[in-house]
Amino acid sequence: MRRLYTFFRSSTSYRLRIALNYKGLEWEPHYVSLPRMEHRTAEYMQLNPQGLVPALVEDDGAVFAQSLALIEYLDETYPEPPLLPGGARDRAYVRALAQIVGCDIHPLNNTRVLKYLASRWELTEDEVNEWYRHWIAEGMRSFEATLNQHKQFGKFCLRDQVTLADICLVPQIANARRFKCPLQDYPHSVAVADAAAELPAFKAALPSEQGDAV
Ligand SMILES: N[C@@H](CCC(=O)N[C@@H](CS)C(=O)NCC(=O)O)C(=O)O
């Protein structure tokens, strides 16, 4: 059985849970606790030397990491229902939105970055939260502006088709809410995320629905 190494509150694991569910693929969760530093144990590092979740292990033992690469791998291997659109321009638009979240927001607000700010630079909890909210605001401004620029959004980021962009957006909005970031300036992004979050594949992937949720 395909194994997903996941942590309930990890937004990158959340992306994979959505993609696997949406494609109707069978998967078995293997829980990796970030607070307990299980992602840095020798055993896990052997599986994923990057020391991050998620990691996916296929039936034949092949291991893959990096959520965006993983979702594209799933899409190429199991094309239905697609998570990337047919046209090159639509794909560029969807990937650009996904990368705003995956490359421009998430890496700056990842746990190890926040921990480093507190430990090495002695930032207070309020200062770390300010950092977090700053990068959410900058990234979401950019996401909303891109939706408005292309005018391709409908129910979801690309008209009425669920794509990689929605899969990245939903966990990011959930995190922003958890950290009480103001979202009123991004109405289209929030509407799209809320619509996608209603789909069964997204609901089953919610952090609160996972076996390791505390
Ligand atoms: N670019 C990677 C990032 C993976 C990542 O940073 N995962 C986080 C959880 S969302 C993690 O493992 N953090 C551990 C840490 O920061 O120490 C991906 O998209 O898979």
Short mmCIF file of C-alpha atoms and ligand atoms in Angstrom, two decimals:
data_model
loop_
_atom_site.label_atom_id
_atom_site.label_comp_id
_atom_site.label_asym_id
_atom_site.label_seq_id
_atom_site.Cartn_x
_atom_site.Cartn_y
_atom_site.Cartn_z
CA MET A 1 0.00 0.00 0.00
CA ARG A 2 1.21 3.50 -0.87
CA ARG A 3 2.43 5.31 2.28
CA LEU A 4 2.25 9.03 2.98
CA TYR A 5 4.52 10.38 5.70
CA THR A 6 2.45 13.21 7.05
CA PHE A 7 1.89 15.52 10.00
CA PHE A 8 -1.68 16.71 10.53
CA ARG A 9 -0.82 20.41 10.83
CA SER A 10 1.73 20.45 8.00
CA SER A 11 0.32 22.38 5.06
CA THR A 12 2.56 20.58 2.59
CA SER A 13 1.27 17.21 3.86
CA TYR A 14 -2.25 18.64 3.63
CA ARG A 15 -1.61 19.34 -0.09
CA LEU A 16 -0.70 15.69 -0.67
CA ARG A 17 -3.66 14.39 1.30
CA ILE A 18 -5.97 16.48 -0.88
CA ALA A 19 -4.32 15.36 -4.14
CA LEU A 20 -4.40 11.66 -3.20
CA ASN A 21 -8.04 11.89 -2.08
CA TYR A 22 -9.09 13.88 -5.13
CA LYS A 23 -7.62 11.28 -7.44
CA GLY A 24 -9.25 8.49 -5.45
CA LEU A 25 -5.91 6.82 -4.76
CA GLU A 26 -5.46 4.51 -1.80
CA TRP A 27 -2.90 5.60 0.76
CA GLU A 28 -1.90 4.78 4.29
CA PRO A 29 -0.80 7.54 6.66
CA HIS A 30 2.46 7.28 8.55
CA TYR A 31 2.56 9.97 11.17
CA VAL A 32 5.68 12.06 11.67
CA SER A 33 5.41 14.44 14.62
CA LEU A 34 7.19 17.74 13.95
CA PRO A 35 7.01 18.92 17.61
CA ARG A 36 8.68 15.65 18.63
CA MET A 37 11.28 16.17 15.86
CA GLU A 38 10.48 12.79 14.32
CA HIS A 39 11.32 14.28 10.91
CA ARG A 40 14.96 14.45 12.03
CA THR A 41 15.37 10.91 13.36
CA ALA A 42 17.98 8.76 11.61
CA GLU A 43 15.21 6.41 10.47
CA TYR A 44 13.16 9.16 8.81
CA MET A 45 16.24 10.93 7.40
CA GLN A 46 17.14 7.71 5.64
CA LEU A 47 13.75 7.78 3.96
CA ASN A 48 13.77 11.50 3.20
CA PRO A 49 17.23 13.04 3.63
CA GLN A 50 15.64 16.48 3.30
CA GLY A 51 14.23 15.97 6.81
CA LEU A 52 10.84 17.41 5.88
CA VAL A 53 7.31 16.10 5.42
CA PRO A 54 5.63 14.95 3.29
CA ALA A 55 7.29 11.93 1.74
CA LEU A 56 5.51 9.38 -0.40
CA VAL A 57 6.52 5.74 -0.69
CA GLU A 58 5.02 3.79 -3.56
CA ASP A 59 4.10 0.07 -3.38
CA ASP A 60 7.42 -0.91 -4.91
CA GLY A 61 9.40 1.12 -2.34
CA ALA A 62 10.15 4.14 -4.55
CA VAL A 63 10.35 7.26 -2.38
CA PHE A 64 9.52 10.81 -3.42
CA ALA A 65 9.54 14.17 -1.62
CA GLN A 66 8.65 17.83 -2.26
CA SER A 67 4.91 18.40 -2.43
CA LEU A 68 4.75 20.25 -5.76
CA ALA A 69 6.92 17.68 -7.50
CA LEU A 70 4.91 14.91 -5.86
CA ILE A 71 1.56 16.27 -6.99
CA GLU A 72 2.85 16.63 -10.55
CA TYR A 73 4.16 13.05 -10.34
CA LEU A 74 0.72 11.83 -9.23
CA ASP A 75 -0.92 13.84 -12.00
CA GLU A 76 1.34 12.35 -14.65
CA THR A 77 0.97 8.82 -13.29
CA TYR A 78 -2.76 8.95 -12.57
CA PRO A 79 -4.07 11.57 -15.03
CA GLU A 80 -7.75 11.41 -14.06
CA PRO A 81 -9.11 13.67 -12.73
CA PRO A 82 -6.41 16.10 -13.86
CA LEU A 83 -4.86 18.62 -11.49
CA LEU A 84 -3.14 20.58 -14.25
CA PRO A 85 -5.06 21.95 -17.24
CA GLY A 86 -4.47 20.98 -20.88
CA GLY A 87 -3.25 24.28 -22.30
CA ALA A 88 0.30 25.54 -21.72
CA ARG A 89 -0.92 29.02 -20.78
CA ASP A 90 -3.44 27.69 -18.27
CA ARG A 91 -0.73 25.45 -16.83
CA ALA A 92 1.66 28.40 -16.48
CA TYR A 93 -1.04 30.36 -14.66
CA VAL A 94 -1.89 27.48 -12.31
CA ARG A 95 1.76 26.75 -11.57
CA ALA A 96 2.43 30.44 -10.92
CA LEU A 97 -0.34 30.54 -8.31
CA ALA A 98 0.88 27.29 -6.75
CA GLN A 99 4.40 28.67 -6.58
CA ILE A 100 3.31 31.90 -4.90
CA VAL A 101 2.22 29.67 -2.03
CA GLY A 102 4.83 26.93 -2.33
CA CYS A 103 7.91 29.05 -3.09
CA ASP A 104 7.16 32.58 -1.90
CA ILE A 105 5.05 32.19 1.26
CA HIS A 106 5.53 28.77 2.81
CA PRO A 107 9.36 28.63 2.92
CA LEU A 108 9.54 31.91 4.83
CA ASN A 109 7.01 30.78 7.40
CA ASN A 110 8.09 27.18 7.83
CA THR A 111 8.58 25.87 11.37
CA ARG A 112 12.36 25.73 11.14
CA VAL A 113 12.51 29.37 10.01
CA LEU A 114 10.25 30.55 12.84
CA LYS A 115 12.26 28.51 15.34
CA TYR A 116 15.53 29.99 14.04
CA LEU A 117 14.19 33.53 14.36
CA ALA A 118 13.33 32.84 17.99
CA SER A 119 16.48 30.92 18.94
CA ARG A 120 19.27 32.62 16.95
CA TRP A 121 17.86 36.14 16.71
CA GLU A 122 15.91 36.08 19.99
CA LEU A 123 12.71 37.38 18.48
CA THR A 124 9.76 37.36 20.87
CA GLU A 125 6.60 35.40 20.09
CA ASP A 126 4.91 38.66 19.01
CA GLU A 127 7.79 39.48 16.68
CA VAL A 128 7.75 36.01 15.15
CA ASN A 129 4.00 36.35 14.62
CA GLU A 130 4.56 39.72 12.98
CA TRP A 131 7.08 38.10 10.60
CA TYR A 132 4.56 35.36 9.83
CA ARG A 133 1.75 37.82 9.12
CA HIS A 134 4.01 40.03 7.02
CA TRP A 135 4.82 37.22 4.58
CA ILE A 136 1.21 36.04 4.47
CA ALA A 137 0.12 39.59 3.59
CA GLU A 138 2.78 39.97 0.91
CA GLY A 139 2.08 36.54 -0.59
CA MET A 140 -1.70 36.81 -0.47
CA ARG A 141 -1.57 40.29 -2.01
CA SER A 142 0.35 38.75 -4.86
CA PHE A 143 -2.03 35.75 -5.14
CA GLU A 144 -5.12 37.99 -5.22
CA ALA A 145 -3.50 40.35 -7.74
CA THR A 146 -2.66 37.41 -10.01
CA LEU A 147 -6.26 36.15 -9.89
CA ASN A 148 -7.46 39.66 -10.79
CA GLN A 149 -4.86 40.12 -13.51
CA HIS A 150 -5.72 36.93 -15.42
CA LYS A 151 -9.48 36.98 -14.76
CA GLN A 152 -9.58 33.21 -15.14
CA PHE A 153 -11.00 32.42 -11.75
CA GLY A 154 -14.52 31.13 -11.31
CA LYS A 155 -15.57 28.85 -8.52
CA PHE A 156 -11.90 27.82 -8.30
CA CYS A 157 -8.63 29.48 -9.33
CA LEU A 158 -9.02 28.27 -12.93
CA ARG A 159 -12.68 28.64 -13.76
CA ASP A 160 -14.56 25.62 -12.37
CA GLN A 161 -11.69 23.14 -12.55
CA VAL A 162 -9.94 22.00 -9.38
CA THR A 163 -6.19 22.39 -9.88
CA LEU A 164 -2.87 22.38 -8.12
CA ALA A 165 -3.44 26.07 -7.35
CA ASP A 166 -6.52 25.33 -5.22
CA ILE A 167 -4.66 22.49 -3.51
CA CYS A 168 -1.94 24.91 -2.44
CA LEU A 169 -4.30 27.73 -1.55
CA VAL A 170 -6.64 25.89 0.82
CA PRO A 171 -3.98 24.84 3.39
CA GLN A 172 -2.38 28.29 3.16
CA ILE A 173 -5.66 30.05 3.97
CA ALA A 174 -6.27 27.57 6.81
CA ASN A 175 -2.84 28.41 8.25
CA ALA A 176 -3.44 32.14 7.86
CA ARG A 177 -6.66 31.78 9.83
CA ARG A 178 -4.90 29.75 12.51
CA PHE A 179 -2.40 32.58 12.94
CA LYS A 180 -5.20 35.18 12.85
CA CYS A 181 -3.93 36.95 9.75
CA PRO A 182 -6.36 39.51 8.32
CA LEU A 183 -7.77 38.22 5.02
CA GLN A 184 -10.35 40.86 4.08
CA ASP A 185 -8.15 42.26 1.31
CA TYR A 186 -8.12 38.94 -0.59
CA PRO A 187 -11.84 38.28 -1.20
CA HIS A 188 -11.47 36.21 -4.39
CA SER A 189 -8.73 34.03 -2.93
CA VAL A 190 -10.78 33.40 0.21
CA ALA A 191 -13.95 32.65 -1.79
CA VAL A 192 -12.08 30.16 -3.99
CA ALA A 193 -10.45 28.50 -0.98
CA ASP A 194 -13.76 28.24 0.86
CA ALA A 195 -15.48 26.71 -2.19
CA ALA A 196 -12.71 24.15 -2.70
CA ALA A 197 -12.63 23.31 1.00
CA GLU A 198 -16.24 22.10 0.71
CA LEU A 199 -15.29 19.27 -1.66
CA PRO A 200 -15.14 15.79 -0.03
CA ALA A 201 -11.48 15.25 -0.99
CA PHE A 202 -10.53 18.49 0.74
CA LYS A 203 -12.69 17.82 3.78
CA ALA A 204 -11.17 14.38 4.34
CA ALA A 205 -7.71 15.99 4.20
CA LEU A 206 -8.43 18.53 6.94
CA PRO A 207 -5.88 18.53 9.77
CA SER A 208 -8.67 17.89 12.28
CA GLU A 209 -9.67 14.69 10.41
CA GLN A 210 -6.25 13.06 10.67
CA GLY A 211 -5.37 10.24 13.03
CA ASP A 212 -2.50 12.23 14.58
CA ALA A 213 -4.57 15.38 15.24
CA VAL A 214 -4.30 16.55 18.84
N1 LIG B 1 9.17 22.50 -0.19
C1 LIG B 1 8.79 21.39 0.63
C2 LIG B 1 8.63 21.91 2.03
C3 LIG B 1 8.31 20.80 3.01
C4 LIG B 1 8.26 21.37 4.41
O1 LIG B 1 8.91 22.36 4.72
N2 LIG B 1 7.47 20.73 5.28
C5 LIG B 1 7.34 21.23 6.62
C6 LIG B 1 5.95 21.00 7.17
S1 LIG B 1 4.74 21.94 6.30
C7 LIG B 1 8.35 20.57 7.51
O2 LIG B 1 8.63 19.41 7.37
N3 LIG B 1 8.89 21.34 8.44
C8 LIG B 1 9.83 20.85 9.37
C9 LIG B 1 10.70 21.94 9.90
O3 LIG B 1 10.50 23.09 9.54
O4 LIG B 1 11.55 21.61 10.71
C10 LIG B 1 7.51 20.76 0.11
O5 LIG B 1 6.74 21.44 -0.58
O6 LIG B 1 7.27 19.56 0.35
#
